[in-house]
Coordinates of C-alpha atoms and ligand atoms in Angstrom, one line a residue:
X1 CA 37.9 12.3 -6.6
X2 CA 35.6 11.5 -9.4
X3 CA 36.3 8.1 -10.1
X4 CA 36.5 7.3 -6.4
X5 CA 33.2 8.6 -6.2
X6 CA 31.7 6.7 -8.8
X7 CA 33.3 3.6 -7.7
X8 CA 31.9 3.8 -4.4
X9 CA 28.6 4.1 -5.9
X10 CA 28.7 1.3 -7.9
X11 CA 29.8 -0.8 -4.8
X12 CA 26.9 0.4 -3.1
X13 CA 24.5 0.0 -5.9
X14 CA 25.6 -3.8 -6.3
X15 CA 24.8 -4.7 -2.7
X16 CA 20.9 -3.8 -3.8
X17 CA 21.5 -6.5 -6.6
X18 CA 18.8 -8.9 -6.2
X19 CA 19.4 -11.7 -8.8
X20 CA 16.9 -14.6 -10.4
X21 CA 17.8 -17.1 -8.0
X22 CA 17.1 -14.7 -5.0
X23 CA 13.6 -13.9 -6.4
X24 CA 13.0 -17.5 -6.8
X25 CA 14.0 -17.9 -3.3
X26 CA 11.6 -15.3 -2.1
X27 CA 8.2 -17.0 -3.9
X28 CA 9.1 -20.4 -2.6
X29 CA 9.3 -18.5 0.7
X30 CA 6.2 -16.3 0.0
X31 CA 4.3 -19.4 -0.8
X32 CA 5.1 -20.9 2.4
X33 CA 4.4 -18.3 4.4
X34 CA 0.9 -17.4 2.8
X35 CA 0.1 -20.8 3.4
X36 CA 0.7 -20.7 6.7
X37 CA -0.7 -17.1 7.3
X38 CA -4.0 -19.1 5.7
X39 CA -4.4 -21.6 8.4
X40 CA -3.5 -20.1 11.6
X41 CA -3.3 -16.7 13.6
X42 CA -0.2 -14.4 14.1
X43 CA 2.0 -15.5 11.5
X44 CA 4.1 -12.9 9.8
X45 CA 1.8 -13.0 6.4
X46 CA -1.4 -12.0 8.0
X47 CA -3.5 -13.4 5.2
X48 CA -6.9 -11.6 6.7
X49 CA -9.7 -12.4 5.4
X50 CA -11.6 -9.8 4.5
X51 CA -15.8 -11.6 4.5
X52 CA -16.1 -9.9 0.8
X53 CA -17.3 -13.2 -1.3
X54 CA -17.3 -11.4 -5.0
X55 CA -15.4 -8.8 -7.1
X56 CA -18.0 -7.1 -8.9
X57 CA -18.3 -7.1 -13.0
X58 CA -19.1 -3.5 -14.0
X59 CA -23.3 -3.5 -13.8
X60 CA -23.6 -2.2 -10.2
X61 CA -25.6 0.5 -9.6
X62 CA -26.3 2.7 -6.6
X63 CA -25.4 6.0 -4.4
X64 CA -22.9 4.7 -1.7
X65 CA -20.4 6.9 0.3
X66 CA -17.2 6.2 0.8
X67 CA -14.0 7.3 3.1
X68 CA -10.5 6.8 2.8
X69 CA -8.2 7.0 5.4
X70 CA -4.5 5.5 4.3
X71 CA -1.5 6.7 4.6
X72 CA -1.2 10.5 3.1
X73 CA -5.2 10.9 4.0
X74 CA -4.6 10.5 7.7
X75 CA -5.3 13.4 9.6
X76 CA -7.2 12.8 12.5
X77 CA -9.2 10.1 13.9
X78 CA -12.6 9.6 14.1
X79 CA -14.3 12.8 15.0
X80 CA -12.5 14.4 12.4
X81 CA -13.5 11.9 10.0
X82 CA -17.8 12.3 11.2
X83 CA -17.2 15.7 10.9
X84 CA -16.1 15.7 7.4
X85 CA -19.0 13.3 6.1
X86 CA -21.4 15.4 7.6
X87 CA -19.8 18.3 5.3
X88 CA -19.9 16.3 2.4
X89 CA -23.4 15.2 3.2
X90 CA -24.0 19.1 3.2
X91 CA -22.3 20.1 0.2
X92 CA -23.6 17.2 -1.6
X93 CA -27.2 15.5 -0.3
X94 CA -28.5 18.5 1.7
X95 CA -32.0 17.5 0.7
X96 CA -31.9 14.2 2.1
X97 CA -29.5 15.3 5.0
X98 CA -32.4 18.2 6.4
X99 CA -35.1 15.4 6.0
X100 CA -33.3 13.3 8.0
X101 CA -32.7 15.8 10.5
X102 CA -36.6 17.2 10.4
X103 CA -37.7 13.3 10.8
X104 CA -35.5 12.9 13.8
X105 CA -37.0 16.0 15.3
X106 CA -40.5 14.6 15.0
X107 CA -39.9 11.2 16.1
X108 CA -36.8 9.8 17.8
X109 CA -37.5 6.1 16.8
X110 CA -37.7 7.0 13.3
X111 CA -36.4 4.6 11.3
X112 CA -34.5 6.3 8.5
X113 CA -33.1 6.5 4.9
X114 CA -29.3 5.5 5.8
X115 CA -26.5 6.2 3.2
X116 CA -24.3 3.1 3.7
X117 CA -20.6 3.8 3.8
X118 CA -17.5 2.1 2.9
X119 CA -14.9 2.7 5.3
X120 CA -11.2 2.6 3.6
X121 CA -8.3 2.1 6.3
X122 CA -5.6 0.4 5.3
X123 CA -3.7 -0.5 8.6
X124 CA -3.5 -4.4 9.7
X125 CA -7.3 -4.8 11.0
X126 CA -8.4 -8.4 12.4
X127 CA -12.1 -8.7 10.7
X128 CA -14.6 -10.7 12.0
X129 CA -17.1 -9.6 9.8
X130 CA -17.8 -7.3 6.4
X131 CA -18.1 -3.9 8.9
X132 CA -15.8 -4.8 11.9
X133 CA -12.3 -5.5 13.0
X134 CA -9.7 -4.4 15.5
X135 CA -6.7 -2.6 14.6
X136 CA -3.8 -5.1 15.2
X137 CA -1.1 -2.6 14.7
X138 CA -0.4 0.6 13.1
X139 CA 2.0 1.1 10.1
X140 CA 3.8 3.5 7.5
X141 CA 4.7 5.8 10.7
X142 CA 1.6 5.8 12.3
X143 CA 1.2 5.5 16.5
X144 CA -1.9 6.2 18.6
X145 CA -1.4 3.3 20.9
X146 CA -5.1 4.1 22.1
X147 CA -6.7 2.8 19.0
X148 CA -4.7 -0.5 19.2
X149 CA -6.9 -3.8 20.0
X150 CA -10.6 -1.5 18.8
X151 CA -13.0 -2.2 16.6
X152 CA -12.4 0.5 13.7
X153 CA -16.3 0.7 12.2
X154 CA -17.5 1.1 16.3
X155 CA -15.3 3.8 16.6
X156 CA -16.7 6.0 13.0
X157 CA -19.9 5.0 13.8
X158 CA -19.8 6.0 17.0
X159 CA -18.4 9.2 16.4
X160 CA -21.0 9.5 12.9
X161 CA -24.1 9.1 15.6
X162 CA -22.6 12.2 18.3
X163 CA -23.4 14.3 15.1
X164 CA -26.9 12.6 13.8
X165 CA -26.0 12.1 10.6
X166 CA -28.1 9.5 8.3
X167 CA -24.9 7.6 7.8
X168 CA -24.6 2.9 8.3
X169 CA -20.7 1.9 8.0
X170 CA -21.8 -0.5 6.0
X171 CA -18.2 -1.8 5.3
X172 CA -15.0 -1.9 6.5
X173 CA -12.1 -2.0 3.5
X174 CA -8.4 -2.0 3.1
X175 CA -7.3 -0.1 0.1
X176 CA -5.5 -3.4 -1.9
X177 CA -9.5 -4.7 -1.4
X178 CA -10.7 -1.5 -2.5
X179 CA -8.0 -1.5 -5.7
X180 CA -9.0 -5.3 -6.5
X181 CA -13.0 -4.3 -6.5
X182 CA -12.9 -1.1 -8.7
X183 CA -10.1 -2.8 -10.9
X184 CA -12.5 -5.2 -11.3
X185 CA -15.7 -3.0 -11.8
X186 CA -13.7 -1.1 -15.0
X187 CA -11.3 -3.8 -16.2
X188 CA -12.0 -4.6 -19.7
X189 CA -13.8 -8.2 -20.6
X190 CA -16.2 -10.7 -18.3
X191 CA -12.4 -11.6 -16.3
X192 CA -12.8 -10.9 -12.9
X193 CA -9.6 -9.3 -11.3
X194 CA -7.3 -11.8 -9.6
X195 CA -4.9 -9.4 -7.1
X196 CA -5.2 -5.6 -6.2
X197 CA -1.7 -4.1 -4.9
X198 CA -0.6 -0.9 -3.9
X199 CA 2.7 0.9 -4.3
X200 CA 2.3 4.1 -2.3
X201 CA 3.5 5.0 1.3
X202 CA 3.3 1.6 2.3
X203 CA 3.1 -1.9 0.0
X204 CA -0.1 -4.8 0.0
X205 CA -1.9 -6.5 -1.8
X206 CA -5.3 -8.4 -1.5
X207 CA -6.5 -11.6 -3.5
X208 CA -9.4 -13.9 -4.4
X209 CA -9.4 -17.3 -2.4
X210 CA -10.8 -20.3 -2.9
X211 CA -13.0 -20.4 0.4
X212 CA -12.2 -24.0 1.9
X213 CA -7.9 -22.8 1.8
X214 CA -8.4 -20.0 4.3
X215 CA -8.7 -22.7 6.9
X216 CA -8.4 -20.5 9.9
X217 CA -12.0 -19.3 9.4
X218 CA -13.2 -23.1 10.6
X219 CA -11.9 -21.6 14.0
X220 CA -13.7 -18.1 13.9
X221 CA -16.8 -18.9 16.0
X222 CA -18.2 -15.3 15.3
X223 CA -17.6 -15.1 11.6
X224 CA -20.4 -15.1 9.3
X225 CA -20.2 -14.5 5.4
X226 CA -22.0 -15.4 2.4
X227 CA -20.2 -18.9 0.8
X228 CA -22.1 -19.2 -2.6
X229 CA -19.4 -17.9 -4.4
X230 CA -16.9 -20.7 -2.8
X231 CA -14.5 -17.4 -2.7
X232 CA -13.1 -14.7 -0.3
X233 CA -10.9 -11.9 -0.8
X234 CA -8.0 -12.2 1.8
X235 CA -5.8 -9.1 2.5
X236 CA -2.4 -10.6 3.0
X237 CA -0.4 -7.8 4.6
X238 CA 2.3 -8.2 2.5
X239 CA 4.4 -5.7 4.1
X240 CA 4.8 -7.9 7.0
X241 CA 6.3 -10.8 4.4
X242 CA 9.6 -12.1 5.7
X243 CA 9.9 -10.3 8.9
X244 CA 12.1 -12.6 10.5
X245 CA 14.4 -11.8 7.1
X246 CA 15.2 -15.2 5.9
X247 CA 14.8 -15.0 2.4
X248 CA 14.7 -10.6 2.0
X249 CA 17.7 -9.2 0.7
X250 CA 19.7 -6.3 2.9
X251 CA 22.2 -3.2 3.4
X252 CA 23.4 -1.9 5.9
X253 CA 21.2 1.1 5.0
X254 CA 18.3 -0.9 5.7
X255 CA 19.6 -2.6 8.9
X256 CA 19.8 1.3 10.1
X257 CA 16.4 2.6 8.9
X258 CA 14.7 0.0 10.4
X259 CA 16.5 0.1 13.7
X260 CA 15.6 3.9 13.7
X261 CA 12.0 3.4 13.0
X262 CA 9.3 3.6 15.4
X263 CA 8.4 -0.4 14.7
X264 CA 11.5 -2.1 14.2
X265 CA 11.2 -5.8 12.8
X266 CA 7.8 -5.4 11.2
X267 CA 7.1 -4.4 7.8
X268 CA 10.6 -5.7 6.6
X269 CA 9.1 -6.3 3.0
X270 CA 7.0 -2.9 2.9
X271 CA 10.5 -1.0 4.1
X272 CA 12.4 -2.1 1.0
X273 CA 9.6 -2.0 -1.2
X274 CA 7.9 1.0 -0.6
X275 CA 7.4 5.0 -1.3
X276 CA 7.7 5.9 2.1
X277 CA 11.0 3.9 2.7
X278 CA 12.8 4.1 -0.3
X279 CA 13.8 7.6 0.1
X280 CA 15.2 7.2 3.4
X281 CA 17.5 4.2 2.3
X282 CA 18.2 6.7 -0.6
X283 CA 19.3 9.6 1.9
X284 CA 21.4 6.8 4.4
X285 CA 23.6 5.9 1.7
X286 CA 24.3 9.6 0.2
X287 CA 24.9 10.2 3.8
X288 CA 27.6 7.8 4.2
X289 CA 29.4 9.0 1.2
X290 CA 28.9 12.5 2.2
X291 CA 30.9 11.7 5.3
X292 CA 33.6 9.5 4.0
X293 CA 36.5 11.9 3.7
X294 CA 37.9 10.2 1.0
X295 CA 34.8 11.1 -1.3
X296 CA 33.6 14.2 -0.4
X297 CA 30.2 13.5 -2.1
X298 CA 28.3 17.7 -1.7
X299 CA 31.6 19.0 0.0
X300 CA 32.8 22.1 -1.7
X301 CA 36.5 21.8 -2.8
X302 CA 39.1 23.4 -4.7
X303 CA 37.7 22.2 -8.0
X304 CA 33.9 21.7 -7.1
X305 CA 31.1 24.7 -5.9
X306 CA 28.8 22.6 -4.4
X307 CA 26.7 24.3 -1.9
X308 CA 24.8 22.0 1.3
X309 CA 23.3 24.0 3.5
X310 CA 23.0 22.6 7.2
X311 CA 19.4 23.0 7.7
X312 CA 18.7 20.5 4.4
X313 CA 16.5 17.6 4.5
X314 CA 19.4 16.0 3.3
X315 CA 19.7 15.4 7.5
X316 CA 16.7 15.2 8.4
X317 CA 15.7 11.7 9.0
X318 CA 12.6 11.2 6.8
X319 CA 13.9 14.3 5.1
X320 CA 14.0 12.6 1.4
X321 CA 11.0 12.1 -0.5
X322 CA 10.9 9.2 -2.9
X323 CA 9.6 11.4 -5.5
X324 CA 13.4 12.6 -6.1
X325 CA 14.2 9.3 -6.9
X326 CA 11.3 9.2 -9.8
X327 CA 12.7 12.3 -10.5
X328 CA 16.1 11.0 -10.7
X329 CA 15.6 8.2 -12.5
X330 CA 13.5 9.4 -15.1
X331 CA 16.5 12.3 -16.4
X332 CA 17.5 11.0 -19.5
X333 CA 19.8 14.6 -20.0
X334 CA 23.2 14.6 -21.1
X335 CA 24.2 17.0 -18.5
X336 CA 21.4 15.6 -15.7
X337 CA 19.2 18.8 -15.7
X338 CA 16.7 16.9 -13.9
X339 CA 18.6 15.6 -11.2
X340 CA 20.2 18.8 -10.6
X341 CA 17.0 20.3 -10.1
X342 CA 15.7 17.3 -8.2
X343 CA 18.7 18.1 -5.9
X344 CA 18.4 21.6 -5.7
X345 CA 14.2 21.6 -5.1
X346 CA 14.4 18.3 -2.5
X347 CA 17.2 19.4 -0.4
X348 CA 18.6 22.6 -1.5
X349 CA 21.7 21.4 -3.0
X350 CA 23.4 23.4 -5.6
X351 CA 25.9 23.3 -8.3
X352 CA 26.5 19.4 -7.8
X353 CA 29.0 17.8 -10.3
X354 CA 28.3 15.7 -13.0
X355 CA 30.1 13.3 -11.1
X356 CA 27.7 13.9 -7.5
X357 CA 24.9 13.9 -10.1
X358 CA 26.3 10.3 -11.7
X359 CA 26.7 9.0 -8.2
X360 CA 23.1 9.9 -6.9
X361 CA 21.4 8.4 -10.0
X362 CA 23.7 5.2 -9.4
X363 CA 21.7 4.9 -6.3
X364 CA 18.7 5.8 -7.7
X365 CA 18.7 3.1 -10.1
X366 CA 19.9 0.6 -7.6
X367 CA 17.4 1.1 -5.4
X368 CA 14.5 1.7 -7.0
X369 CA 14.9 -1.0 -9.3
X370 CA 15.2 -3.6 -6.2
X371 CA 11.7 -2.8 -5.3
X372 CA 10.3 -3.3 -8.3
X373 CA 12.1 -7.1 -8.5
X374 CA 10.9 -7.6 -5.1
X375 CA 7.5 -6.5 -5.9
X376 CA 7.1 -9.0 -8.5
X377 CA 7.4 -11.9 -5.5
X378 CA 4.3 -11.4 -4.1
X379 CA 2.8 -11.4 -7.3
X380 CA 4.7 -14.2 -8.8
X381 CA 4.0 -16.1 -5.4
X382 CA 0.1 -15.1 -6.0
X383 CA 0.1 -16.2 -9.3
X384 CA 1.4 -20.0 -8.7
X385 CA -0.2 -20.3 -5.2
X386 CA -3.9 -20.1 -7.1
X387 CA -3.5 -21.8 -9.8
X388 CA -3.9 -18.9 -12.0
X389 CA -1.1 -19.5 -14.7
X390 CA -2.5 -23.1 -16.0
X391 CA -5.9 -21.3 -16.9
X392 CA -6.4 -20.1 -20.7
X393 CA -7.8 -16.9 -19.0
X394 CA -6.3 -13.5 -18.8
X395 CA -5.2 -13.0 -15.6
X396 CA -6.3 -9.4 -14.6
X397 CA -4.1 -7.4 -11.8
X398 CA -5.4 -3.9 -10.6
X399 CA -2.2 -2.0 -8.9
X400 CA -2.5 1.6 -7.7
X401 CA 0.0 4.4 -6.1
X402 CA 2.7 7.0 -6.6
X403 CA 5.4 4.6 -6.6
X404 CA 3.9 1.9 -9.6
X405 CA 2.3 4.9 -10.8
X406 CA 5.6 7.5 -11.3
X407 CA 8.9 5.7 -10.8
X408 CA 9.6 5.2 -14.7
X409 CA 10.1 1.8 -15.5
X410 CA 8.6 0.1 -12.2
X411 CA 6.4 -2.1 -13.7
X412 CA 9.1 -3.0 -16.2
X413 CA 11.7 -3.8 -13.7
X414 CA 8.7 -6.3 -11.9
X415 CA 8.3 -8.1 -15.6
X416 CA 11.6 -8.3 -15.9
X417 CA 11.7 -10.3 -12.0
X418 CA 8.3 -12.3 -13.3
X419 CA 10.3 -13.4 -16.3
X420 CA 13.1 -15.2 -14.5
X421 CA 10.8 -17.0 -12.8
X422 CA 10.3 -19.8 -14.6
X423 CA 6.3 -21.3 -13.9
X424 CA 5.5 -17.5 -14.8
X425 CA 8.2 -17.0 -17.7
X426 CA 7.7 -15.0 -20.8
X427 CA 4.4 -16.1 -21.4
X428 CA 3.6 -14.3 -18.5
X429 CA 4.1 -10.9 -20.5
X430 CA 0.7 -11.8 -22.1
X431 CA -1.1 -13.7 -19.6
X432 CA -0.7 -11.3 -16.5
X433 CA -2.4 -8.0 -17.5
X434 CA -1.3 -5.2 -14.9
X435 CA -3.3 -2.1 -14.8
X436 CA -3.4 1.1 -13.1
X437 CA -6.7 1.2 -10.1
X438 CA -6.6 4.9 -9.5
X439 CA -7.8 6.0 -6.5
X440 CA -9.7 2.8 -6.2
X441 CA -9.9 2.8 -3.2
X442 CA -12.4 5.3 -2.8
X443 CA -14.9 3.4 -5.4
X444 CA -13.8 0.1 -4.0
X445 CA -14.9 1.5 -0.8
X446 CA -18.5 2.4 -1.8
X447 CA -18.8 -1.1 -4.2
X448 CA -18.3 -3.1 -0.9
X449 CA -20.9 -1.0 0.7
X450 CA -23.0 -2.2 -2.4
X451 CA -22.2 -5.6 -2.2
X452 CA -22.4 -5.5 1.8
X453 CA -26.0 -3.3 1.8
X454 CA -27.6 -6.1 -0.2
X455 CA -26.4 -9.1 1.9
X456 CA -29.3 -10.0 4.6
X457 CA -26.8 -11.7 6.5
X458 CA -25.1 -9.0 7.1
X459 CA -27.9 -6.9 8.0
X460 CA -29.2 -9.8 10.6
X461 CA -26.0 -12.2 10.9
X462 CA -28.7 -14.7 13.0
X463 CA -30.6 -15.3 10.0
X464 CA -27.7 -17.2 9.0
Ligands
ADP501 P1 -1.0 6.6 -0.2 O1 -0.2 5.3 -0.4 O2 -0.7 7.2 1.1 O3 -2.5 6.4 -0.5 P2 0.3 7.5 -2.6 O4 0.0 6.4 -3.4 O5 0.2 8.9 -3.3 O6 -0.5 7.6 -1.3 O7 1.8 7.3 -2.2 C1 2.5 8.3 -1.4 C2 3.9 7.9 -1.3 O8 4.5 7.9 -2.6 C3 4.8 8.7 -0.5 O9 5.7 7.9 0.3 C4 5.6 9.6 -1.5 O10 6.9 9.8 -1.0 C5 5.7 8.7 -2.7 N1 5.6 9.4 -3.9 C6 4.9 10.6 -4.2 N2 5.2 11.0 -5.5 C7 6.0 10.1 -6.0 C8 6.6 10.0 -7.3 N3 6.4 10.8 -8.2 N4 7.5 8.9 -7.5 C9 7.7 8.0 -6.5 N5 7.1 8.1 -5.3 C10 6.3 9.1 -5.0
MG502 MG1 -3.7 5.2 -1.6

């Protein structure tokens, strides 16, 4: 069986090929789209912009709150959320938090001391201004139709004033925004930071603009936004790049997680890119090898022990987590120790062959190592579309989650993609600097409450 095994593996492994002249494909395609997502509404590249004017340069200063609801954060909705800030507020500014509460006692029209708050939620949000937007649709598994169409900050702040607390939602931010301003607040040199991206449940990415390309905003009646710095951060949505699928590559194993999901035809970048997906492609193709007769990939034999039990993961939809696959990958063992115990501790398989083990890591490296080439589109896309690569100056990228941060070799794999194309090229090893944002969200969060407490505008949009 073993060499029928690994031959079927490979097979599979080379339909997640994803050559040079595929990736050039995709930026040509990318550029297109963003372009297009830039000048008008519903397009499959959102291109949102986000009304922050500046990334910050390190000498900010201030006490700002900030909360992060993303993908592994989400728990509950807003409630929860007041409910927590008022514990923090406890645990953290009591003093201020009992004068608040004394002042409102004496005098209802008191006008207090607010903390301002940065709001992180990184779902598709139409923005109209720096602290509101509806929620255009949810993503990474998410599905409380009710919120659909509402204006996010309302909702918080709504729920922040049932409790009293001294709390402004000063800010709403998506976490690529977030991972752009605190990459910029702590990346070395005077360099502002070009793109923040995340590689985590779900994949985005949000850049600077040049103010008179985001066209669309001639149309926004309501919008209103500071435009001395001739610049805007727009959140692109990424995910959503290619949905229609003419330029992405595909499996069959795609084809089928996506027609099992619970948003079909969306996201059809984020589902072959990121750590919530790539798992679940993982587990479809073991699956179809496990049932092919003629393998018998984790069936016990006369010459193999391997153990499956029936209530694994293994068939459980979702059941894989892409951390197996970093895992996996990462094994450099002669006898796989690590992907046995990957195996064994993900979905309770034991005493695997060599041969299983081979095939699974096979997979592993097939897989994963298409993300990262089709991560570097976007970025090779960004890098062109502005202009970027014709400067003399660094250009500084801020990325942030498990996936970039764990899969071994990610960011390698995405070099290697940047490489082959050829306005980036080799020179681009030195020119693009990629560094880990962690968490930046969080501090990105509370920077755009900064930048969005100081802004008079904001605070009274008819001065304007
Ligand atoms: P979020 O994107 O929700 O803010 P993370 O950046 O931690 O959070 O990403 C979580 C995603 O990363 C999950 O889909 C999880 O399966 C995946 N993941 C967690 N650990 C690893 C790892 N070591 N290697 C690769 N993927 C991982
Ligand atoms: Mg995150």
């Amino acid at each position: 069986m073993s060499s029928a095994l690994l031959d079927e593996a490979a097979r599979i492994a080379r339909e997640f090929d994803y050559p040079a002249d595929q990736v050039n494909h995709g930026v040509t395609e990318y550029i297109k789209q963003s372009n297009e997502g830039l000048a008008q509404e519903n397009t499959t590249l959102s291109q949102i912009p986000t009304f922050v004017t500046a990334v910050p340069n390190g000498t900010e200063k201030g006490l700002y709150l900030a909360v992060d609801l993303g993908g592994t954060n989400f728990r509950d909705l807003f409630t929860f959320l007041a409910r927590q800030i008022e514990a923090f507020l406890r645990i953290h500014h009591n003093e201020h938090f009992e004068a608040h509460l004394r002042r409102r006692r004496d005098d209802g029209n008191h006008v207090v001391d607010l903390f301002d708050l940065g709001f992180t939620f990184s779902f598709p949000v139409r923005q109209c201004g720096i602290n509101s937007g509806t929620l255009i649709r949810w993503t990474k598994g998410f599905n409380i139709p009710d919120a659909v169409g509402h204006d996010v900050c309302a909702l918080l702040q709504s729920a922040i004033d049932d409790l009293h607390l001294p709390v402004r939602v000063a800010a709403l931010v998506n976490d690529t925004v977030g991972t752009l301003m605190a990459r910029s607040y702590t990346s070395p040199g005077e360099t502002g930071t070009l793109l923040g991206a995340i590689f985590g449940t779900g994949t985005n990415g949000a850049y600077v603009e040049k103010l008179d390309k985001v066209t669309k905003l001639q149309h926004m009646k309501d919008a209103h936004y500071d435009t001395s710095s001739g610049e805007m951060i727009i959140n692109a949505e990424w995910g959503s790049f290619d949905n229609h699928m003419s330029v992405l590559p595909t499996t069959v194993y795609d084809d089928e997680l996506d027609a099992d999901s619970n948003n079909p035809g969306v996201q059809m970048f984020e589902k072959r890119v990121s750590g919530m997906f790539l798992g679940e492609i993982l587990r479809r193709a073991l699956l179809a090898m496990h049932n092919n007769p003629a393998l018998g990939l984790f069936k016990p034999s006369k010459t193999s022990k391997v153990s499956l039990p029936s209530d694994s993961l293994f068939y459980r939809q979702w059941g894989l987590d892409t951390s197996l696959l970093s895992q996996v990958e990462s094994d450099t063992t002669k006898n796989m120790v690590d992907v046995k115990a990957a195996l064994k501790d993900h979905l309770k398989i034991e005493h695997p062959s060599e041969t299983e083990c081979q095939a699974v890591k096979i997979l592993v490296h097939a897989i994963g190592k298409r993300a990262a080439r089709l991560a570097a589109v976007p970025l090779a896309a960004i890098l062109i579309h502005t202009g970027k690569l014709e400067t003399d100056e660094i250009v500084d990228v801020g990325v942030d989650g498990s996936l970039v941060e764990f899969y071994p070799s990610f960011e390698a794999y995405m070099r290697e993609a940047l490489r082959e194309v050829p306005q980036v090229g080799v020179a681009g090893d030195k020119k693009v600097r990629i560094g880990i944002s962690k968490d930046g969200s969080g501090v990105g969060a509370a920077l755009i409450a900064l930048v969005a407490s100081k802004d008079e505008t904001l605070r009274n949009p008819s001065k304007k």
